[in-house]
Amino acid sequence: MPRSYEPKRPPMDACPVEHVVALVGGKWKARALYLLSLRPFAFAALRRELGAVSQQVLSTQLKAMQRDGLVSTVAGQDARFVLYVATPKGCALVNVLMPVAEWGTAELRARGEDWQPPLAPLTPTPPSVS
């Protein structure tokens, strides 16, 4: 039976910044949450979009984000699989993190590195006028 995620540090006094860092800490959580805030993904599609993440690591991190209320699952069109999607709480956290991402992008560019988001944010299609 796989072990559940256990934080490596002992609990400290409550700190709001540490709380946010703990929610998205790890190599894949912030990236996965960002993608899931754009649209629902099946597990395999999310794994492909992320790249080099192992199935076990992604599964563990998705379970942790579900436990924290950032991600939920919904039934896919085909009953054989579920889709992962960011919850309103997860989307709100992504909105809070976007200025951090902008700051990080500027820092990377200043070091001569470039970063592009894995997917462009979805823009609603305006209704057609008849």
PDB file of C-alpha atoms in Angstrom:
ATOM      1  CA  MET A   1       0.000   0.000   0.000  1.00  0.00           C
ATOM      2  CA  PRO A   2       1.501   3.389  -0.971  1.00  0.00           C
ATOM      3  CA  ARG A   3       2.318   5.740   1.837  1.00  0.00           C
ATOM      4  CA  SER A   4       0.507   9.054   1.980  1.00  0.00           C
ATOM      5  CA  TYR A   5       2.459  12.257   1.627  1.00  0.00           C
ATOM      6  CA  GLU A   6       4.076  13.343   4.865  1.00  0.00           C
ATOM      7  CA  PRO A   7       5.724  16.758   5.218  1.00  0.00           C
ATOM      8  CA  LYS A   8       9.465  16.486   5.867  1.00  0.00           C
ATOM      9  CA  ARG A   9       9.578  19.326   8.376  1.00  0.00           C
ATOM     10  CA  PRO A  10       7.964  19.289  11.801  1.00  0.00           C
ATOM     11  CA  PRO A  11       4.990  21.631  12.170  1.00  0.00           C
ATOM     12  CA  MET A  12       5.832  25.204  13.131  1.00  0.00           C
ATOM     13  CA  ASP A  13       3.748  28.108  14.339  1.00  0.00           C
ATOM     14  CA  ALA A  14       1.144  29.081  11.761  1.00  0.00           C
ATOM     15  CA  CYS A  15       2.568  31.276   9.005  1.00  0.00           C
ATOM     16  CA  PRO A  16       0.425  32.185   5.986  1.00  0.00           C
ATOM     17  CA  VAL A  17       3.354  32.240   3.562  1.00  0.00           C
ATOM     18  CA  GLU A  18       4.624  28.853   4.762  1.00  0.00           C
ATOM     19  CA  HIS A  19       1.082  27.498   4.386  1.00  0.00           C
ATOM     20  CA  VAL A  20       0.936  28.554   0.727  1.00  0.00           C
ATOM     21  CA  VAL A  21       4.426  27.205   0.049  1.00  0.00           C
ATOM     22  CA  ALA A  22       3.435  23.873   1.624  1.00  0.00           C
ATOM     23  CA  LEU A  23       0.315  23.674  -0.575  1.00  0.00           C
ATOM     24  CA  VAL A  24       2.268  24.064  -3.820  1.00  0.00           C
ATOM     25  CA  GLY A  25       5.696  22.869  -2.683  1.00  0.00           C
ATOM     26  CA  GLY A  26       7.397  20.209  -4.720  1.00  0.00           C
ATOM     27  CA  LYS A  27       8.506  20.079  -8.308  1.00  0.00           C
ATOM     28  CA  TRP A  28       5.140  19.325  -9.938  1.00  0.00           C
ATOM     29  CA  LYS A  29       2.312  20.704  -7.779  1.00  0.00           C
ATOM     30  CA  ALA A  30       2.401  24.326  -8.955  1.00  0.00           C
ATOM     31  CA  ARG A  31       2.727  23.290 -12.611  1.00  0.00           C
ATOM     32  CA  ALA A  32      -0.071  20.735 -12.345  1.00  0.00           C
ATOM     33  CA  LEU A  33      -2.352  23.172 -10.512  1.00  0.00           C
ATOM     34  CA  TYR A  34      -1.716  25.832 -13.159  1.00  0.00           C
ATOM     35  CA  LEU A  35      -2.642  23.415 -15.960  1.00  0.00           C
ATOM     36  CA  LEU A  36      -5.714  22.174 -14.111  1.00  0.00           C
ATOM     37  CA  SER A  37      -6.866  25.764 -13.610  1.00  0.00           C
ATOM     38  CA  LEU A  38      -6.954  26.120 -17.406  1.00  0.00           C
ATOM     39  CA  ARG A  39      -9.005  23.016 -18.157  1.00  0.00           C
ATOM     40  CA  PRO A  40      -9.729  19.496 -16.906  1.00  0.00           C
ATOM     41  CA  PHE A  41      -7.189  16.786 -17.695  1.00  0.00           C
ATOM     42  CA  ALA A  42      -7.261  13.023 -17.587  1.00  0.00           C
ATOM     43  CA  PHE A  43      -4.341  11.641 -15.591  1.00  0.00           C
ATOM     44  CA  ALA A  44      -2.385  10.432 -18.634  1.00  0.00           C
ATOM     45  CA  ALA A  45      -2.909  13.699 -20.537  1.00  0.00           C
ATOM     46  CA  LEU A  46      -1.760  15.754 -17.537  1.00  0.00           C
ATOM     47  CA  ARG A  47       1.301  13.550 -17.164  1.00  0.00           C
ATOM     48  CA  ARG A  48       2.152  13.986 -20.856  1.00  0.00           C
ATOM     49  CA  GLU A  49       1.724  17.759 -20.631  1.00  0.00           C
ATOM     50  CA  LEU A  50       3.998  17.970 -17.571  1.00  0.00           C
ATOM     51  CA  GLY A  51       6.764  15.882 -19.096  1.00  0.00           C
ATOM     52  CA  ALA A  52       9.202  13.895 -16.973  1.00  0.00           C
ATOM     53  CA  VAL A  53       7.007  13.289 -13.922  1.00  0.00           C
ATOM     54  CA  SER A  54       6.619   9.667 -12.840  1.00  0.00           C
ATOM     55  CA  GLN A  55       3.180   8.144 -12.487  1.00  0.00           C
ATOM     56  CA  GLN A  56       3.697   7.551  -8.748  1.00  0.00           C
ATOM     57  CA  VAL A  57       4.873  11.100  -8.026  1.00  0.00           C
ATOM     58  CA  LEU A  58       2.026  12.692  -9.976  1.00  0.00           C
ATOM     59  CA  SER A  59      -0.517  10.428  -8.324  1.00  0.00           C
ATOM     60  CA  THR A  60       0.829  11.268  -4.858  1.00  0.00           C
ATOM     61  CA  GLN A  61       0.844  14.998  -5.535  1.00  0.00           C
ATOM     62  CA  LEU A  62      -2.677  14.982  -7.021  1.00  0.00           C
ATOM     63  CA  LYS A  63      -3.935  13.128  -3.936  1.00  0.00           C
ATOM     64  CA  ALA A  64      -2.281  15.711  -1.696  1.00  0.00           C
ATOM     65  CA  MET A  65      -3.865  18.559  -3.667  1.00  0.00           C
ATOM     66  CA  GLN A  66      -7.243  16.799  -3.444  1.00  0.00           C
ATOM     67  CA  ARG A  67      -6.794  16.444   0.324  1.00  0.00           C
ATOM     68  CA  ASP A  68      -5.984  20.181   0.510  1.00  0.00           C
ATOM     69  CA  GLY A  69      -9.080  21.094  -1.528  1.00  0.00           C
ATOM     70  CA  LEU A  70      -7.151  22.468  -4.525  1.00  0.00           C
ATOM     71  CA  VAL A  71      -8.086  19.747  -7.014  1.00  0.00           C
ATOM     72  CA  SER A  72     -11.112  17.520  -7.485  1.00  0.00           C
ATOM     73  CA  THR A  73     -12.153  14.822  -9.916  1.00  0.00           C
ATOM     74  CA  VAL A  74     -15.137  14.701 -12.214  1.00  0.00           C
ATOM     75  CA  ALA A  75     -16.398  11.885 -14.387  1.00  0.00           C
ATOM     76  CA  GLY A  76     -15.124  11.969 -17.944  1.00  0.00           C
ATOM     77  CA  GLN A  77     -17.342  11.376 -20.958  1.00  0.00           C
ATOM     78  CA  ASP A  78     -16.085   7.813 -20.956  1.00  0.00           C
ATOM     79  CA  ALA A  79     -16.979   6.190 -17.616  1.00  0.00           C
ATOM     80  CA  ARG A  80     -13.605   4.414 -17.551  1.00  0.00           C
ATOM     81  CA  PHE A  81     -11.666   7.496 -16.473  1.00  0.00           C
ATOM     82  CA  VAL A  82     -11.923  10.639 -14.392  1.00  0.00           C
ATOM     83  CA  LEU A  83     -10.797  14.154 -15.126  1.00  0.00           C
ATOM     84  CA  TYR A  84      -8.825  16.247 -12.678  1.00  0.00           C
ATOM     85  CA  VAL A  85      -9.813  19.888 -12.358  1.00  0.00           C
ATOM     86  CA  ALA A  86      -8.796  22.781 -10.115  1.00  0.00           C
ATOM     87  CA  THR A  87     -11.413  23.691  -7.535  1.00  0.00           C
ATOM     88  CA  PRO A  88     -12.427  27.321  -6.948  1.00  0.00           C
ATOM     89  CA  LYS A  89      -9.925  27.315  -4.054  1.00  0.00           C
ATOM     90  CA  GLY A  90      -7.214  26.014  -6.410  1.00  0.00           C
ATOM     91  CA  CYS A  91      -8.046  28.622  -9.062  1.00  0.00           C
ATOM     92  CA  ALA A  92      -7.928  31.362  -6.426  1.00  0.00           C
ATOM     93  CA  LEU A  93      -4.469  30.155  -5.389  1.00  0.00           C
ATOM     94  CA  VAL A  94      -3.301  30.188  -9.016  1.00  0.00           C
ATOM     95  CA  ASN A  95      -4.502  33.804  -9.298  1.00  0.00           C
ATOM     96  CA  VAL A  96      -2.479  34.692  -6.199  1.00  0.00           C
ATOM     97  CA  LEU A  97       0.591  32.947  -7.609  1.00  0.00           C
ATOM     98  CA  MET A  98       0.495  34.665 -11.027  1.00  0.00           C
ATOM     99  CA  PRO A  99       2.365  37.790  -9.801  1.00  0.00           C
ATOM    100  CA  VAL A 100       5.005  35.441  -8.346  1.00  0.00           C
ATOM    101  CA  ALA A 101       5.242  33.745 -11.762  1.00  0.00           C
ATOM    102  CA  GLU A 102       5.653  37.134 -13.451  1.00  0.00           C
ATOM    103  CA  TRP A 103       8.433  38.059 -11.030  1.00  0.00           C
ATOM    104  CA  GLY A 104      10.094  34.680 -11.618  1.00  0.00           C
ATOM    105  CA  THR A 105       9.839  35.091 -15.391  1.00  0.00           C
ATOM    106  CA  ALA A 106      11.621  38.455 -15.153  1.00  0.00           C
ATOM    107  CA  GLU A 107      14.330  36.883 -12.977  1.00  0.00           C
ATOM    108  CA  LEU A 108      14.849  34.029 -15.448  1.00  0.00           C
ATOM    109  CA  ARG A 109      15.107  36.465 -18.361  1.00  0.00           C
ATOM    110  CA  ALA A 110      17.613  38.565 -16.421  1.00  0.00           C
ATOM    111  CA  ARG A 111      19.746  35.390 -16.113  1.00  0.00           C
ATOM    112  CA  GLY A 112      19.422  34.774 -19.843  1.00  0.00           C
ATOM    113  CA  GLU A 113      16.868  31.977 -19.513  1.00  0.00           C
ATOM    114  CA  ASP A 114      13.418  31.939 -21.014  1.00  0.00           C
ATOM    115  CA  TRP A 115      10.219  30.310 -19.854  1.00  0.00           C
ATOM    116  CA  GLN A 116       6.883  29.972 -21.558  1.00  0.00           C
ATOM    117  CA  PRO A 117       3.782  28.574 -19.889  1.00  0.00           C
ATOM    118  CA  PRO A 118       3.045  25.013 -21.021  1.00  0.00           C
ATOM    119  CA  LEU A 119      -0.374  26.015 -22.356  1.00  0.00           C
ATOM    120  CA  ALA A 120      -1.824  29.375 -23.228  1.00  0.00           C
ATOM    121  CA  PRO A 121      -4.703  30.305 -20.913  1.00  0.00           C
ATOM    122  CA  LEU A 122      -8.073  29.545 -22.408  1.00  0.00           C
ATOM    123  CA  THR A 123      -9.989  32.586 -23.519  1.00  0.00           C
ATOM    124  CA  PRO A 124     -13.759  32.388 -23.667  1.00  0.00           C
ATOM    125  CA  THR A 125     -15.132  32.455 -27.181  1.00  0.00           C
ATOM    126  CA  PRO A 126     -17.602  35.329 -27.540  1.00  0.00           C
ATOM    127  CA  PRO A 127     -21.087  34.238 -28.556  1.00  0.00           C
ATOM    128  CA  SER A 128     -21.767  34.606 -32.246  1.00  0.00           C
ATOM    129  CA  VAL A 129     -24.177  37.344 -33.211  1.00  0.00           C
ATOM    130  CA  SER A 130     -26.972  36.135 -35.461  1.00  0.00           C
TER     131      SER A 130
END
